[in-house]
Amino acid sequence: MAHLLGADGISLTIGTRTLLDGVSLGLDDGDRIGVVGPNGAGKSTLLRLLAGTATPDGGRVTRVGGSRLGMLDQRDEARPGATVLDLVHGDDATHEWASDARIRAVHSGLLADLDLDQPVSTLSGGQRRRAALAALLVTDPDVMLLDEPTNHLDVEGVAWLAEHLRDRYGRAGATGALVVVTHDRWFLDAVCSRMWEVRGDGTGAVDGYEGGYAAYILARAERSRQAAAAAEKRNNLLRKELAWLKRGAPARTSKPKFRLDAAAALIDDEPPPRDTLELTQMATKRLGKDVLDLEDVTVSVPRPDGGQRTLLDGVTWRLGPGDRYGLVGVNGAGKTTVLALLAGRREPDDGRVRRGKTVEVAELTQEVTELDEVGDRTAVQVVDAEKRTVVVDGKEMTAGQLTERLGFTRERAHTPVRDLSGGERRRLQLLRLLVSEPNVLLLDEPTNDLDTDTLAAVEDLLDGWPGTLIVVSHDRYLLERVCDRQWALLGDGTLRDLPGGVEQYLELRRAAAAGPAGSGLPRGGEVPSSGTGAAGPTASPADQRAAKKAVQRLERRLTKLVEEEKQLHDKMAADPTDYEGVARLDARLRELLAEKDEVEMEWLEAAELAE
């Protein structure tokens, strides 16, 4: 396995913050590395050091001669007047790239809905991101560094990119290496074979883990368990030392100095408290039987050629108390428009939106522009202005305590809002919404700018939130955890229920791409659908009743399987050195997962019949 790139003892300090301290890393052929860590820990800086666009304070980065390196930065820049074709292919003749099947695949996956002669300056942020990504992929570098490549990509685009990168860098005998910084945990699991964690705790360390995101979480949990055991031993010794030191005054005068030094060393060695990101579930106002209904709603928007494009065509969608839906679809299909209708920010061209009398809607937008008007205030002042105190778990908490529980340090909590990072602004706005005690929550791409630890905390909050929840996101991990069901806007004016989740949506899109053209879908042909679901064979009432019973039975079985799976993981983590025991548990785990897949398929079939 050929070595491609290495970092030898690199260090970097910015101001008073140490981002990296004596870090050594290496990349070989076939490596697919995912980089994770808190916001501001130095992930993007690490990529720039590896790419040679930034210089470390100490150490060096070496690269094998003749190897080609390419990097996707978070800033998508192009020279003035450049077209999409100029950005992607430069001065290359058309026949040079059009005859390459690999490059045609990139065009199909990322540029199918773009005019290659369109100026880059006229593209939206998502379109410009896809063009910049395509420009890098067509060069096929030996070492590819990607900084947030999934930003602005829809679910379909993320799935295509994951498959493309696996095929390029993950197949047997593949040459080249990949390093990717992303907060998309599904993407990390689908693409990466190793993980680097940039700690961001002031130590300047980068820890390595084998496997994708799921394996990284398991390994980190095991390291935490071992660290907790070591800390408990240290605490026991510390208590003994302190008890010995506190014995009577005469004893203190005659204690050997080395015992005093030992106690001081133990105290100094106590690790700082972990900066946990703890989000608190807020109380919600009473939610009645009627919540939000879209009734025969039609919405159209202008096209560049002066015509009209129909986003929603006679759509009926009813939301009840406690419904938890994820909304997916191609870019421009109308997901944000649906949220605007539900929030009351937009009226339909035809049809109506019915709202229950007790409905209190809160909406988290993509840009978080709501905070611009309070840019001079601090995070604590913003929360305090919304509500001075909130009762959490039976205790009254102030704005300062709430911001601290949301992951803000004391310094950042008293920093003006205009100086907060994108992730901090998103966390602050989410907290601001929650303290207002809504009972309907609309989230538009809530995972933008959040690190993986914060995402897990947000999911933990939303997982137990009792109100009605609608989430628009390309983050499959989030959708599958916090939402009970997914709906799709397929770009043809309809809204479709997806009993099979995101995977069913991708299958529909693949079927559309293989079907007849001319439906107006961004990629592919028309997918037959009614206003709220696909037309299909109608089951008899008896069959529907039997299917509903089967759904309940299968759900109980799935609950037991999930619980057994958790117990097996706990047993494997409890004694990882018992190789024979772990092997037996692993064999049972494989059997259980196979049975779980079969039960899930049966549940999907029964659920479709029960509709």
Coordinates of C-alpha atoms in Angstrom, one line a residue:
M1 CA 0.0 0.0 0.0
A2 CA 1.7 3.2 -1.2
H3 CA 2.1 6.2 1.1
L4 CA 0.7 9.4 -0.4
L5 CA 0.8 12.2 2.2
G6 CA 2.0 12.6 5.8
A7 CA 2.0 15.2 8.6
D8 CA 4.9 15.0 11.0
G9 CA 4.5 16.7 14.4
I10 CA 2.5 19.7 13.0
S11 CA 1.5 22.4 15.5
L12 CA -0.6 25.5 15.0
T13 CA -1.7 28.2 17.5
I14 CA -4.1 31.0 16.6
G15 CA -4.1 33.8 19.1
T16 CA -4.2 32.1 22.5
R17 CA -5.8 28.9 21.2
T18 CA -3.8 25.8 20.4
L19 CA -5.5 24.0 17.6
L20 CA -2.9 21.4 16.8
D21 CA 0.1 20.3 19.0
G22 CA 2.6 17.8 17.6
V23 CA 0.1 16.0 15.5
S24 CA 1.3 13.2 13.2
L25 CA -0.9 11.6 10.6
G26 CA -0.6 9.6 7.4
L27 CA -2.5 8.8 4.2
D28 CA -2.1 5.6 2.1
D29 CA -3.8 4.3 -1.0
G30 CA -7.4 3.3 -0.2
D31 CA -7.7 5.4 2.9
R32 CA -11.1 7.1 3.3
I33 CA -10.9 9.4 6.4
G34 CA -13.8 11.2 8.0
V35 CA -12.9 14.2 10.2
V36 CA -15.1 15.2 13.1
G37 CA -14.9 17.5 16.1
P38 CA -16.6 20.5 17.7
N39 CA -17.2 23.7 15.8
G40 CA -14.0 25.7 15.8
A41 CA -11.8 22.8 16.8
G42 CA -9.7 23.2 13.7
K43 CA -11.0 20.6 11.2
S44 CA -11.0 22.9 8.2
T45 CA -7.6 24.3 9.3
L46 CA -6.2 20.7 9.4
L47 CA -7.4 20.2 5.8
R48 CA -5.7 23.4 4.6
L49 CA -2.5 22.3 6.3
L50 CA -2.6 19.0 4.5
A51 CA -3.4 20.7 1.2
G52 CA -0.4 23.1 1.7
T53 CA -2.6 26.3 1.5
A54 CA -1.7 27.0 5.2
T55 CA 1.6 26.7 7.0
P56 CA 2.0 25.1 10.5
D57 CA 3.9 26.8 13.2
G58 CA 6.0 23.6 13.7
G59 CA 6.4 20.3 12.0
R60 CA 6.0 19.6 8.3
V61 CA 3.6 18.1 5.7
T62 CA 5.1 15.8 3.1
R63 CA 3.6 14.5 -0.2
V64 CA 4.8 11.9 -2.5
G65 CA 6.3 13.4 -5.7
G66 CA 4.0 13.2 -8.7
S67 CA 0.8 12.7 -6.7
R68 CA -2.0 15.1 -7.5
L69 CA -4.0 16.8 -4.7
G70 CA -7.4 18.5 -5.0
M71 CA -9.4 20.3 -2.3
L72 CA -13.0 21.5 -2.0
D73 CA -13.0 24.5 0.2
Q74 CA -16.1 25.9 2.0
R75 CA -15.9 29.0 -0.1
D76 CA -17.0 28.4 -3.7
E77 CA -15.1 31.0 -5.8
A78 CA -14.9 31.6 -9.6
R79 CA -13.3 34.2 -11.8
P80 CA -15.7 37.0 -12.9
G81 CA -17.7 36.2 -16.0
A82 CA -17.0 32.4 -15.8
T83 CA -19.7 30.0 -16.9
V84 CA -20.4 26.6 -15.4
L85 CA -18.5 25.0 -18.3
D86 CA -15.5 27.3 -17.6
L87 CA -15.6 26.4 -13.9
V88 CA -15.8 22.7 -14.4
H89 CA -13.6 22.1 -17.5
G90 CA -11.6 25.3 -18.0
D91 CA -10.1 25.4 -21.5
D92 CA -10.6 21.7 -22.2
A93 CA -12.2 20.9 -25.6
T94 CA -15.7 19.4 -25.4
H95 CA -14.6 16.1 -27.1
E96 CA -11.9 15.6 -24.5
W97 CA -14.3 15.4 -21.5
A98 CA -17.5 14.3 -23.3
S99 CA -15.9 11.0 -24.4
D100 CA -15.0 10.1 -20.8
A101 CA -17.8 7.9 -19.1
R102 CA -16.6 8.9 -15.6
I103 CA -16.9 12.6 -16.4
R104 CA -20.3 12.1 -18.0
A105 CA -21.4 10.4 -14.7
V106 CA -20.4 13.4 -12.8
H107 CA -22.4 15.6 -15.1
S108 CA -25.4 13.4 -14.7
G109 CA -25.1 13.3 -10.9
L110 CA -24.4 17.0 -10.2
L111 CA -25.1 19.1 -13.2
A112 CA -28.1 17.6 -14.9
D113 CA -30.4 20.6 -14.2
L114 CA -27.8 23.3 -14.9
D115 CA -27.2 25.1 -18.2
L116 CA -23.4 24.8 -18.8
D117 CA -23.3 28.2 -20.5
Q118 CA -25.0 29.9 -17.5
P119 CA -22.7 32.4 -15.7
V120 CA -21.6 31.1 -12.3
S121 CA -22.6 34.5 -10.7
T122 CA -26.3 33.8 -11.4
L123 CA -26.3 30.4 -9.7
S124 CA -27.8 29.8 -6.3
G125 CA -25.6 28.8 -3.4
G126 CA -26.6 25.1 -3.8
Q127 CA -26.0 25.2 -7.6
R128 CA -22.6 26.9 -7.2
R129 CA -21.6 24.2 -4.6
R130 CA -22.5 21.4 -7.0
A131 CA -20.6 23.0 -9.8
A132 CA -17.5 23.5 -7.6
L133 CA -17.7 19.8 -6.5
A134 CA -18.1 18.7 -10.1
A135 CA -15.0 20.7 -11.1
L136 CA -13.0 18.8 -8.5
L137 CA -14.4 15.4 -9.2
V138 CA -13.6 15.5 -12.9
T139 CA -9.9 16.1 -12.2
D140 CA -9.8 12.8 -10.3
P141 CA -6.9 13.7 -7.9
D142 CA -4.9 11.1 -6.1
V143 CA -5.6 12.8 -2.7
M144 CA -9.0 14.4 -2.4
L145 CA -9.8 16.8 0.5
L146 CA -13.4 17.7 0.9
D147 CA -14.6 20.4 3.4
E148 CA -18.4 20.0 3.9
P149 CA -19.2 18.5 0.5
T150 CA -22.8 17.7 1.3
N151 CA -23.8 21.3 2.1
H152 CA -26.7 22.4 -0.1
L153 CA -27.0 18.8 -1.6
D154 CA -30.4 17.1 -1.4
V155 CA -30.8 13.6 -0.2
E156 CA -30.5 12.2 -3.7
G157 CA -27.3 14.2 -4.3
V158 CA -25.7 13.0 -1.1
A159 CA -26.5 9.4 -2.0
W160 CA -25.0 9.8 -5.5
L161 CA -21.8 11.4 -4.1
A162 CA -21.4 8.7 -1.5
E163 CA -21.7 6.0 -4.2
H164 CA -19.3 7.8 -6.5
L165 CA -16.6 8.2 -3.8
R166 CA -16.9 4.6 -2.6
D167 CA -16.5 3.4 -6.2
R168 CA -13.5 5.7 -6.8
Y169 CA -11.5 5.2 -3.5
G170 CA -13.1 2.2 -1.8
R171 CA -13.0 -0.6 -4.4
A172 CA -10.5 -3.4 -4.2
G173 CA -7.1 -2.3 -5.5
A174 CA -8.1 1.4 -5.6
T175 CA -5.4 4.0 -5.6
G176 CA -5.6 7.4 -4.0
A177 CA -7.0 8.6 -0.7
L178 CA -9.9 10.7 0.6
V179 CA -10.2 13.0 3.6
V180 CA -13.7 14.6 4.2
V181 CA -14.9 17.0 6.9
T182 CA -18.7 16.7 7.2
H183 CA -21.4 16.7 9.9
D184 CA -23.5 14.3 7.8
R185 CA -23.3 11.1 9.9
W186 CA -25.0 8.9 7.3
F187 CA -22.4 10.1 4.7
L188 CA -19.6 9.3 7.1
D189 CA -20.9 5.8 7.7
A190 CA -21.5 5.2 4.0
V191 CA -18.1 6.4 2.7
C192 CA -15.4 6.4 5.4
S193 CA -13.3 3.5 6.7
R194 CA -11.4 5.5 9.4
M195 CA -12.1 8.6 11.5
W196 CA -10.0 11.4 12.9
E197 CA -11.4 13.3 15.8
V198 CA -10.0 16.8 16.3
R199 CA -10.6 17.3 20.0
G200 CA -10.8 21.1 20.2
D201 CA -10.3 21.0 24.0
G202 CA -7.0 22.9 24.1
T203 CA -4.7 19.9 24.0
G204 CA -4.2 20.2 20.2
A205 CA -4.7 16.4 19.8
V206 CA -6.2 14.4 17.0
D207 CA -7.4 10.9 17.8
G208 CA -7.7 8.1 15.2
Y209 CA -10.5 5.5 15.1
E210 CA -11.1 2.5 12.8
G211 CA -14.4 2.2 11.0
G212 CA -17.1 4.7 10.0
Y213 CA -19.2 7.0 12.2
A214 CA -21.0 4.2 14.1
A215 CA -17.8 2.4 14.9
Y216 CA -16.3 5.7 16.0
I217 CA -19.2 6.3 18.4
L218 CA -18.9 2.8 19.9
A219 CA -15.1 3.1 20.3
R220 CA -15.4 6.6 21.8
A221 CA -17.9 5.3 24.3
E222 CA -15.5 2.5 25.3
R223 CA -12.7 5.0 25.7
S224 CA -15.0 7.1 27.9
R225 CA -15.8 4.1 30.0
Q226 CA -12.2 3.2 30.5
A227 CA -11.4 6.9 31.3
A228 CA -14.2 6.9 33.9
A229 CA -12.8 3.8 35.5
A230 CA -9.3 5.4 35.7
A231 CA -10.8 8.6 37.1
E232 CA -12.6 6.7 39.8
K233 CA -9.3 5.0 40.8
R234 CA -7.6 8.4 40.8
N235 CA -10.5 9.9 42.9
N236 CA -10.2 7.1 45.5
L237 CA -6.5 7.7 45.9
L238 CA -7.1 11.5 46.0
R239 CA -9.6 11.1 48.8
K240 CA -7.1 9.0 50.8
E241 CA -4.4 11.6 50.3
L242 CA -6.6 14.5 51.3
A243 CA -7.9 12.7 54.3
W244 CA -4.3 12.0 55.4
L245 CA -3.4 15.7 54.9
K246 CA -6.4 16.9 56.9
R247 CA -5.5 14.9 60.1
G248 CA -4.5 17.1 63.1
A249 CA -2.3 20.1 63.0
P250 CA 0.7 18.3 64.6
A251 CA 0.6 15.7 61.8
R252 CA 0.6 18.4 59.1
T253 CA 3.9 19.9 60.4
S254 CA 5.7 16.6 60.1
K255 CA 4.4 15.2 56.8
P256 CA 7.1 14.3 54.3
K257 CA 7.2 16.9 51.5
F258 CA 6.9 14.2 48.8
R259 CA 3.4 13.2 50.2
L260 CA 2.3 16.9 49.8
D261 CA 3.8 17.0 46.3
A262 CA 1.9 13.8 45.4
A263 CA -1.4 15.2 46.6
A264 CA -0.8 18.4 44.7
A265 CA 0.0 16.4 41.5
L266 CA -3.2 14.4 41.9
I267 CA -5.3 17.6 42.2
D268 CA -3.5 19.2 39.2
D269 CA -4.1 16.0 37.2
E270 CA -7.9 16.1 37.7
P271 CA -9.4 16.4 34.2
P272 CA -11.6 19.4 33.6
P273 CA -15.3 18.8 33.5
R274 CA -16.4 17.7 30.0
D275 CA -18.1 20.4 27.9
T276 CA -21.4 18.4 27.4
L277 CA -24.0 19.9 25.2
E278 CA -27.2 19.3 27.1
L279 CA -30.5 20.4 25.5
T280 CA -33.5 20.7 27.7
Q281 CA -37.0 19.6 26.8
M282 CA -39.4 22.5 27.3
A283 CA -43.1 22.3 28.3
T284 CA -45.5 22.8 25.5
K285 CA -48.9 24.6 25.4
R286 CA -52.0 22.5 25.0
L287 CA -52.5 21.2 21.5
G288 CA -56.1 20.5 20.4
K289 CA -57.4 17.9 18.0
D290 CA -57.1 20.2 15.0
V291 CA -53.6 21.3 14.2
L292 CA -52.7 22.3 10.6
D293 CA -54.4 21.2 7.3
L294 CA -53.4 22.0 3.7
E295 CA -56.6 21.6 1.7
D296 CA -56.5 21.3 -2.1
V297 CA -53.5 23.8 -2.0
T298 CA -51.9 25.0 -5.3
V299 CA -48.8 27.2 -5.3
S300 CA -46.9 28.4 -8.4
V301 CA -43.7 30.5 -8.7
P302 CA -42.3 32.4 -11.7
R303 CA -39.8 30.8 -14.1
P304 CA -36.8 32.6 -15.6
D305 CA -38.5 32.5 -19.0
G306 CA -41.5 34.4 -17.7
G307 CA -43.8 31.4 -17.3
Q308 CA -45.1 29.8 -14.1
R309 CA -43.8 26.6 -12.4
T310 CA -46.3 24.7 -10.2
L311 CA -44.7 23.6 -6.9
L312 CA -47.9 22.2 -5.3
D313 CA -50.9 21.1 -7.4
G314 CA -54.1 20.5 -5.5
V315 CA -52.2 19.0 -2.4
T316 CA -54.1 18.0 0.7
W317 CA -52.1 17.2 3.8
R318 CA -53.4 16.9 7.3
L319 CA -51.3 17.2 10.4
G320 CA -52.5 16.0 13.8
P321 CA -51.3 16.4 17.4
G322 CA -48.0 14.6 17.9
D323 CA -47.3 13.9 14.2
R324 CA -43.6 13.8 13.4
Y325 CA -42.9 14.1 9.7
G326 CA -39.7 14.5 7.7
L327 CA -40.0 16.3 4.3
V328 CA -37.6 15.4 1.5
G329 CA -37.3 16.3 -2.1
V330 CA -35.1 17.7 -4.8
N331 CA -33.8 21.2 -4.6
G332 CA -36.5 23.7 -5.7
A333 CA -39.3 21.2 -5.3
G334 CA -41.1 23.4 -2.7
K335 CA -40.0 22.1 0.7
T336 CA -39.4 25.6 2.2
T337 CA -42.6 26.8 0.5
V338 CA -44.6 24.1 2.4
L339 CA -43.1 25.4 5.7
A340 CA -44.0 28.9 4.8
L341 CA -47.6 27.9 4.2
L342 CA -47.7 26.0 7.5
A343 CA -46.1 29.0 9.4
G344 CA -48.5 31.5 7.8
R345 CA -45.8 33.4 6.0
R346 CA -47.4 32.7 2.7
E347 CA -50.9 32.2 1.3
P348 CA -51.7 29.5 -1.3
D349 CA -52.7 30.6 -4.9
D350 CA -55.6 28.3 -4.5
G351 CA -57.1 26.2 -1.7
R352 CA -56.7 27.0 2.0
V353 CA -54.7 26.4 5.1
R354 CA -56.7 25.6 8.2
R355 CA -55.2 26.2 11.7
G356 CA -56.4 24.9 15.0
K357 CA -57.4 27.4 17.7
T358 CA -54.7 26.4 20.1
V359 CA -51.8 26.1 17.6
E360 CA -48.6 28.0 18.5
V361 CA -46.1 27.7 15.6
A362 CA -42.3 28.2 15.9
E363 CA -40.1 28.1 12.8
L364 CA -36.3 27.7 12.5
T365 CA -35.3 29.0 9.1
Q366 CA -32.2 28.2 7.1
E367 CA -30.5 31.6 7.4
V368 CA -31.4 32.4 11.0
T369 CA -32.0 36.0 9.9
E370 CA -34.3 36.5 12.9
L371 CA -31.2 37.2 15.0
D372 CA -30.0 40.1 12.9
E373 CA -32.3 42.5 14.7
V374 CA -30.7 41.6 18.1
G375 CA -27.1 41.6 16.9
D376 CA -26.0 44.0 19.6
R377 CA -27.4 41.8 22.4
T378 CA -25.7 38.8 24.0
A379 CA -27.0 35.3 23.9
V380 CA -28.2 35.6 27.5
Q381 CA -30.0 38.9 26.8
V382 CA -31.8 37.4 23.8
V383 CA -33.1 34.4 25.8
D384 CA -33.9 36.6 28.8
A385 CA -36.0 39.0 26.6
E386 CA -38.0 36.1 25.3
K387 CA -38.7 34.7 28.8
R388 CA -37.0 35.5 32.0
T389 CA -37.2 32.1 33.7
V390 CA -38.3 28.6 32.6
V391 CA -39.3 25.7 34.7
V392 CA -37.2 22.6 33.7
D393 CA -37.5 19.3 35.5
G394 CA -39.3 21.0 38.3
K395 CA -36.6 23.6 38.8
E396 CA -36.7 27.3 37.8
M397 CA -33.8 28.2 35.5
T398 CA -32.6 31.6 34.4
A399 CA -31.5 32.6 30.9
G400 CA -27.8 32.2 31.8
Q401 CA -28.4 28.7 33.1
L402 CA -30.3 27.8 30.0
T403 CA -27.6 29.0 27.6
E404 CA -25.0 27.1 29.6
R405 CA -27.0 23.9 29.3
L406 CA -27.1 24.5 25.6
G407 CA -23.4 24.3 25.3
F408 CA -22.4 28.0 25.5
T409 CA -19.4 28.8 27.7
R410 CA -19.7 31.7 30.1
E411 CA -17.6 33.8 27.7
R412 CA -19.6 32.9 24.6
A413 CA -22.9 33.4 26.4
H414 CA -22.0 37.1 26.9
T415 CA -20.6 37.6 23.4
P416 CA -22.7 39.8 21.1
V417 CA -24.9 37.8 18.7
R418 CA -23.3 39.4 15.6
D419 CA -19.9 37.8 16.7
L420 CA -21.3 34.3 17.2
S421 CA -20.5 31.5 14.7
G422 CA -23.1 30.0 12.4
G423 CA -23.5 27.0 14.7
E424 CA -23.8 29.1 17.8
R425 CA -26.5 31.3 16.2
R426 CA -28.5 28.2 15.2
R427 CA -28.3 26.8 18.7
L428 CA -29.3 30.2 20.2
Q429 CA -32.3 30.6 17.8
L430 CA -33.5 27.0 18.6
L431 CA -33.3 27.8 22.3
R432 CA -35.1 31.1 21.7
L433 CA -37.9 29.2 20.0
L434 CA -38.2 26.5 22.6
V435 CA -38.5 28.9 25.6
S436 CA -41.5 30.5 23.9
E437 CA -43.2 27.1 24.4
P438 CA -44.6 26.3 21.0
N439 CA -46.7 23.2 20.2
V440 CA -45.8 23.0 16.5
L441 CA -42.2 23.2 15.5
L442 CA -41.1 23.7 11.9
L443 CA -37.3 23.1 11.2
D444 CA -35.7 24.0 7.9
E445 CA -32.3 22.3 7.6
P446 CA -31.7 22.4 11.4
T447 CA -28.4 20.5 11.1
N448 CA -26.6 23.3 9.1
D449 CA -23.4 24.4 10.9
L450 CA -23.7 22.0 13.8
D451 CA -21.0 19.6 14.9
T452 CA -21.8 15.9 15.5
D453 CA -22.0 16.2 19.3
T454 CA -24.4 19.1 19.1
L455 CA -26.5 17.2 16.5
A456 CA -26.8 14.2 18.9
A457 CA -27.9 16.6 21.6
V458 CA -30.5 18.3 19.3
E459 CA -31.8 14.8 18.3
D460 CA -32.1 13.8 21.9
L461 CA -34.2 16.9 22.6
L462 CA -36.4 16.4 19.5
D463 CA -36.8 12.7 20.2
G464 CA -38.8 13.4 23.3
W465 CA -40.5 16.7 22.2
P466 CA -44.3 16.1 22.5
G467 CA -45.6 18.6 20.0
T468 CA -46.2 18.3 16.2
L469 CA -42.8 18.3 14.4
I470 CA -42.1 18.9 10.7
V471 CA -38.4 18.7 9.6
V472 CA -36.9 19.6 6.2
S473 CA -33.4 18.1 6.0
H474 CA -31.0 16.3 3.8
D475 CA -29.6 14.6 6.9
R476 CA -30.9 11.0 6.7
Y477 CA -29.6 10.2 10.2
L478 CA -31.6 13.0 11.7
L479 CA -34.8 12.2 9.7
E480 CA -34.7 8.5 10.6
R481 CA -34.2 9.1 14.3
V482 CA -36.6 11.9 15.2
C483 CA -39.4 11.5 12.6
D484 CA -42.0 8.7 12.5
R485 CA -42.6 9.0 8.8
Q486 CA -41.3 10.7 5.7
W487 CA -43.1 12.6 2.9
A488 CA -41.6 13.6 -0.4
L489 CA -42.0 16.4 -2.9
L490 CA -41.0 14.8 -6.2
G491 CA -41.0 18.0 -8.3
D492 CA -44.2 17.2 -10.1
G493 CA -46.5 19.2 -7.9
T494 CA -47.5 16.3 -5.6
L495 CA -46.8 15.3 -2.0
R496 CA -46.3 11.6 -1.5
D497 CA -46.2 9.4 1.7
L498 CA -43.1 7.2 2.0
P499 CA -43.8 4.2 4.3
G500 CA -40.3 2.9 3.2
G501 CA -38.6 6.1 4.3
V502 CA -35.7 7.8 2.5
E503 CA -34.7 4.6 0.8
Q504 CA -38.1 4.4 -0.9
Y505 CA -37.7 8.0 -2.0
L506 CA -34.3 7.2 -3.6
E507 CA -35.9 4.2 -5.4
L508 CA -38.6 6.5 -6.8
R509 CA -36.1 8.9 -8.0
R510 CA -34.1 6.2 -9.7
A511 CA -37.2 4.9 -11.3
A512 CA -38.1 8.4 -12.5
A513 CA -34.6 8.8 -14.0
A514 CA -35.1 5.5 -16.0
G515 CA -38.6 6.5 -17.1
P516 CA -39.8 8.7 -20.0
A517 CA -38.5 12.3 -20.0
G518 CA -40.6 15.4 -20.2
S519 CA -42.3 15.5 -16.8
G520 CA -40.5 18.5 -15.6
L521 CA -38.7 16.7 -12.8
P522 CA -35.1 18.0 -12.3
R523 CA -33.7 14.5 -12.9
G524 CA -35.8 12.0 -14.8
G525 CA -39.4 11.3 -15.6
E526 CA -42.8 11.6 -13.9
V527 CA -43.6 9.5 -10.9
P528 CA -47.4 8.7 -10.8
S529 CA -48.9 10.1 -7.6
S530 CA -52.0 11.6 -6.2
G531 CA -52.1 14.7 -4.1
T532 CA -51.2 12.9 -0.9
G533 CA -49.9 9.5 -2.0
A534 CA -49.4 7.0 -4.8
A535 CA -52.5 5.5 -6.4
G536 CA -52.5 1.7 -5.9
P537 CA -54.8 -1.3 -5.6
T538 CA -57.5 -0.8 -3.0
A539 CA -57.6 -3.5 -0.3
S540 CA -60.8 -4.8 1.1
P541 CA -61.9 -3.7 4.6
A542 CA -61.1 -7.2 5.9
D543 CA -57.7 -7.2 4.4
Q544 CA -57.0 -3.7 5.9
R545 CA -58.1 -4.8 9.4
A546 CA -55.8 -7.9 9.1
A547 CA -53.0 -5.7 7.9
K548 CA -53.4 -3.3 10.8
K549 CA -53.2 -6.2 13.3
A550 CA -50.1 -7.4 11.5
V551 CA -48.5 -4.0 11.8
Q552 CA -49.1 -3.9 15.5
R553 CA -47.7 -7.5 15.9
L554 CA -44.7 -6.6 13.9
E555 CA -44.1 -3.4 15.7
R556 CA -44.0 -5.3 19.0
R557 CA -41.6 -7.8 17.5
L558 CA -39.3 -5.0 16.3
T559 CA -39.3 -3.4 19.7
K560 CA -38.1 -6.6 21.2
L561 CA -35.4 -7.1 18.5
V562 CA -34.2 -3.5 19.0
E563 CA -34.0 -4.1 22.8
E564 CA -32.1 -7.4 22.3
E565 CA -29.7 -5.7 19.9
K566 CA -29.0 -3.0 22.5
Q567 CA -28.3 -5.6 25.1
L568 CA -25.9 -7.5 22.8
H569 CA -23.9 -4.3 22.2
D570 CA -23.8 -3.6 25.9
K571 CA -22.5 -7.1 26.6
M572 CA -19.8 -6.8 23.9
A573 CA -18.7 -3.4 25.2
A574 CA -18.6 -4.7 28.8
D575 CA -15.8 -7.2 28.2
P576 CA -14.2 -6.6 24.8
T577 CA -11.1 -8.7 25.7
D578 CA -13.2 -11.9 26.0
Y579 CA -12.7 -12.8 22.3
E580 CA -14.7 -16.1 22.4
G581 CA -17.6 -14.5 24.2
V582 CA -17.5 -11.5 21.8
A583 CA -17.5 -13.9 18.8
R584 CA -20.6 -15.7 20.2
L585 CA -22.4 -12.4 20.8
D586 CA -21.4 -11.2 17.3
A587 CA -22.8 -14.4 15.7
R588 CA -26.1 -13.8 17.5
L589 CA -26.1 -10.2 16.6
R590 CA -25.8 -11.1 12.9
E591 CA -28.8 -13.5 13.2
L592 CA -30.8 -10.8 15.0
L593 CA -30.0 -8.2 12.3
A594 CA -31.1 -10.5 9.6
E595 CA -34.3 -11.3 11.4
K596 CA -34.8 -7.6 11.9
D597 CA -34.5 -6.9 8.2
E598 CA -37.1 -9.5 7.4
V599 CA -39.5 -8.1 10.0
E600 CA -39.1 -4.6 8.7
M601 CA -39.9 -5.7 5.2
E602 CA -43.0 -7.5 6.4
W603 CA -44.0 -4.3 8.3
L604 CA -43.6 -2.2 5.2
E605 CA -45.8 -4.5 3.2
A606 CA -48.4 -4.6 5.9
A607 CA -48.3 -0.8 6.5
E608 CA -48.9 -0.2 2.8
L609 CA -51.9 -2.5 2.8
A610 CA -53.3 -1.0 6.0
E611 CA -53.4 2.5 4.5

